[in-house]
Amino acid sequence: QVQLVESGGGVVQPGRSLRLSCAGSGFTFSNYAMNWVRQTPGKGLDWVAVILYDGGDKYYADSVKGRFTISRDNSKNTLFLQMNSLRPEDTAIYYCARRDCTSGICYSSLWGQGTLVTVSS
Amino acid sequence: DIQMTQSPSSLSASVGDRVTITCRASQGISNSLAWYQQKPGKVPKLLIYAASTLHSGVPSRFSGSGSATDFTLTISSLQPEDVATYYCQKYNTAPFTFGPGTRVEIK
C-alpha cells in the first residue's frame, strides 16, 4: 500500500551524528519532492527540510542549516536526513512527508509514522 | 522569512458549536496555505489545501477561507472526534513554516 516508513532514530550524545531513512512504497517515489518535519514531544510541528524530486534543489530551516543534509536515492525509493553536530534541542519525532504539488498547489497528504531522536548525554 | 501565527492557542467548546481558528502570515502568501489536524499520539492529517479546498474524505463540517495574510479554519458543528490540535502551514516558498497550533477541546 501507499506508505512512508522512517527508521534510524535513537539516543545519541550531543555533538554526535545520526542518519534517518524514510522508505516510500506504493507510489512513484521519484515523482515527488519530500520533506522532513519534526515535533518535540508535546510541542508543535517544525518543518526541517525539503528535497525536490530529482534531488537537485534542497532547502533547510535556519535551525538546522549547515548541520543537517537531506538527500534521496530514487533507485531505492528512500529519503535520508544526515544529522551532524546534534544538540539537545534536536530531540524530536522526525516525520517524512510527501510534498504533493499540482499547478502550484501543494500539500502533504502522506506522512510516515515518525522516528524518535533523543539527544542526551 | 514569513512567520505564521495562530489564534487562539487553545479553545474549549461544546458539541455542536461552531468553532473558528485563525491563521495569519506576516507577509502575503496568496492562497498557499494548508490546514492539518493532529490527534493525540497520531500523525498529522491533511484537512484543507489551497486555503479552502477540502481534502478527499474530510467531513464537510470543516471549511477554510482567506487569502494573502489572513486565513480561517471553521468547524461548523464540533464533534467529539474533532478533539485535536490544528496547524496551518504555508507552502509557496521555503521555509514551509507551520503555525504554532490551536488545541481544540470539548467543554
PDB file of N, CA, C and O in Angstrom, chain B residues 8 16 20 23 32-33 44 48 51 55 63 68 72-73 79 81 83-84 88 96 99-100 107:
ATOM      1  N   PRO B   8      -7.107  31.183  18.548  1.00  0.00           N
ATOM      2  CA  PRO B   8      -6.400  31.184  19.825  1.00  0.00           C
ATOM      3  C   PRO B   8      -5.399  30.031  19.881  1.00  0.00           C
ATOM      4  O   PRO B   8      -5.343  29.203  18.972  1.00  0.00           O
ATOM      5  N   GLY B  16     -21.450  20.480  18.920  1.00  0.00           N
ATOM      6  CA  GLY B  16     -22.427  21.212  18.115  1.00  0.00           C
ATOM      7  C   GLY B  16     -22.092  22.665  17.885  1.00  0.00           C
ATOM      8  O   GLY B  16     -22.696  23.322  17.027  1.00  0.00           O
ATOM      9  N   THR B  20     -14.040  28.537  15.168  1.00  0.00           N
ATOM     10  CA  THR B  20     -13.226  29.215  14.160  1.00  0.00           C
ATOM     11  C   THR B  20     -11.812  29.416  14.683  1.00  0.00           C
ATOM     12  O   THR B  20     -11.612  29.899  15.804  1.00  0.00           O
ATOM     13  N   CYS B  23      -5.437  31.894  11.279  1.00  0.00           N
ATOM     14  CA  CYS B  23      -4.010  31.781  10.951  1.00  0.00           C
ATOM     15  C   CYS B  23      -3.611  33.042  10.206  1.00  0.00           C
ATOM     16  O   CYS B  23      -4.315  33.486   9.292  1.00  0.00           O
ATOM     17  N   SER B  32      -1.684  30.014  -0.636  1.00  0.00           N
ATOM     18  CA  SER B  32      -0.766  28.877  -0.453  1.00  0.00           C
ATOM     19  C   SER B  32      -0.734  28.412   0.998  1.00  0.00           C
ATOM     20  O   SER B  32       0.300  28.494   1.687  1.00  0.00           O
ATOM     21  N   LEU B  33      -1.872  27.941   1.452  1.00  0.00           N
ATOM     22  CA  LEU B  33      -2.000  27.544   2.857  1.00  0.00           C
ATOM     23  C   LEU B  33      -2.734  26.227   2.970  1.00  0.00           C
ATOM     24  O   LEU B  33      -3.728  25.992   2.283  1.00  0.00           O
ATOM     25  N   PRO B  44       0.014  13.818  11.797  1.00  0.00           N
ATOM     26  CA  PRO B  44      -0.822  14.878  11.212  1.00  0.00           C
ATOM     27  C   PRO B  44      -1.587  14.396   9.986  1.00  0.00           C
ATOM     28  O   PRO B  44      -1.084  13.597   9.196  1.00  0.00           O
ATOM     29  N   ILE B  48      -7.277  20.589   4.622  1.00  0.00           N
ATOM     30  CA  ILE B  48      -7.590  21.601   3.610  1.00  0.00           C
ATOM     31  C   ILE B  48      -6.300  22.070   2.958  1.00  0.00           C
ATOM     32  O   ILE B  48      -5.270  22.213   3.633  1.00  0.00           O
ATOM     33  N   ALA B  51      -5.988  26.927   0.796  1.00  0.00           N
ATOM     34  CA  ALA B  51      -6.763  27.755   1.726  1.00  0.00           C
ATOM     35  C   ALA B  51      -8.202  27.314   1.924  1.00  0.00           C
ATOM     36  O   ALA B  51      -8.753  27.477   3.022  1.00  0.00           O
ATOM     37  N   HIS B  55      -9.758  18.382   1.493  1.00  0.00           N
ATOM     38  CA  HIS B  55      -9.086  17.161   1.043  1.00  0.00           C
ATOM     39  C   HIS B  55     -10.092  16.007   1.009  1.00  0.00           C
ATOM     40  O   HIS B  55     -11.045  15.971   1.797  1.00  0.00           O
ATOM     41  N   SER B  63     -14.229  23.654   6.957  1.00  0.00           N
ATOM     42  CA  SER B  63     -14.094  24.547   5.817  1.00  0.00           C
ATOM     43  C   SER B  63     -12.971  25.544   6.077  1.00  0.00           C
ATOM     44  O   SER B  63     -12.623  25.824   7.235  1.00  0.00           O
ATOM     45  N   ALA B  68      -4.005  35.853   1.058  1.00  0.00           N
ATOM     46  CA  ALA B  68      -2.968  36.850   1.382  1.00  0.00           C
ATOM     47  C   ALA B  68      -2.381  36.600   2.765  1.00  0.00           C
ATOM     48  O   ALA B  68      -1.479  35.801   2.913  1.00  0.00           O
ATOM     49  N   THR B  72      -8.851  31.387   7.845  1.00  0.00           N
ATOM     50  CA  THR B  72      -9.626  30.783   8.921  1.00  0.00           C
ATOM     51  C   THR B  72      -9.945  29.328   8.595  1.00  0.00           C
ATOM     52  O   THR B  72     -10.149  28.961   7.435  1.00  0.00           O
ATOM     53  N   LEU B  73      -9.977  28.531   9.643  1.00  0.00           N
ATOM     54  CA  LEU B  73     -10.484  27.167   9.601  1.00  0.00           C
ATOM     55  C   LEU B  73     -11.733  27.156  10.464  1.00  0.00           C
ATOM     56  O   LEU B  73     -11.691  27.595  11.619  1.00  0.00           O
ATOM     57  N   GLN B  79     -17.618  18.072  16.805  1.00  0.00           N
ATOM     58  CA  GLN B  79     -17.904  16.697  17.219  1.00  0.00           C
ATOM     59  C   GLN B  79     -16.816  16.195  18.164  1.00  0.00           C
ATOM     60  O   GLN B  79     -15.685  16.683  18.122  1.00  0.00           O
ATOM     61  N   GLU B  81     -14.969  13.692  18.057  1.00  0.00           N
ATOM     62  CA  GLU B  81     -13.787  13.183  17.342  1.00  0.00           C
ATOM     63  C   GLU B  81     -12.914  14.307  16.768  1.00  0.00           C
ATOM     64  O   GLU B  81     -11.851  14.035  16.197  1.00  0.00           O
ATOM     65  N   VAL B  83     -11.561  16.573  18.638  1.00  0.00           N
ATOM     66  CA  VAL B  83     -10.555  16.945  19.642  1.00  0.00           C
ATOM     67  C   VAL B  83      -9.170  16.667  19.069  1.00  0.00           C
ATOM     68  O   VAL B  83      -8.832  15.525  18.717  1.00  0.00           O
ATOM     69  N   ALA B  84      -8.383  17.708  18.948  1.00  0.00           N
ATOM     70  CA  ALA B  84      -7.102  17.617  18.241  1.00  0.00           C
ATOM     71  C   ALA B  84      -6.405  18.966  18.315  1.00  0.00           C
ATOM     72  O   ALA B  84      -6.973  19.952  18.816  1.00  0.00           O
ATOM     73  N   CYS B  88      -1.798  25.354  10.743  1.00  0.00           N
ATOM     74  CA  CYS B  88      -1.732  25.865   9.381  1.00  0.00           C
ATOM     75  C   CYS B  88      -0.279  25.773   8.917  1.00  0.00           C
ATOM     76  O   CYS B  88       0.645  25.705   9.730  1.00  0.00           O
ATOM     77  N   PHE B  96       8.807  26.182   4.671  1.00  0.00           N
ATOM     78  CA  PHE B  96       7.376  25.857   4.696  1.00  0.00           C
ATOM     79  C   PHE B  96       6.895  25.841   6.150  1.00  0.00           C
ATOM     80  O   PHE B  96       6.547  24.801   6.697  1.00  0.00           O
ATOM     81  N   GLY B  99       2.187  27.082  11.572  1.00  0.00           N
ATOM     82  CA  GLY B  99       1.755  27.878  12.701  1.00  0.00           C
ATOM     83  C   GLY B  99       1.975  27.101  13.985  1.00  0.00           C
ATOM     84  O   GLY B  99       2.230  25.893  13.955  1.00  0.00           O
ATOM     85  N   PRO B 100       1.872  27.759  15.129  1.00  0.00           N
ATOM     86  CA  PRO B 100       2.151  27.111  16.414  1.00  0.00           C
ATOM     87  C   PRO B 100       1.078  26.139  16.874  1.00  0.00           C
ATOM     88  O   PRO B 100       1.311  25.387  17.831  1.00  0.00           O
ATOM     89  N   LYS B 107     -15.923  21.075  25.785  1.00  0.00           N
ATOM     90  CA  LYS B 107     -16.293  21.606  27.099  1.00  0.00           C
ATOM     91  C   LYS B 107     -17.176  20.624  27.846  1.00  0.00           C
ATOM     92  O   LYS B 107     -18.056  19.986  27.243  1.00  0.00           O
TER      93      LYS B 107
END
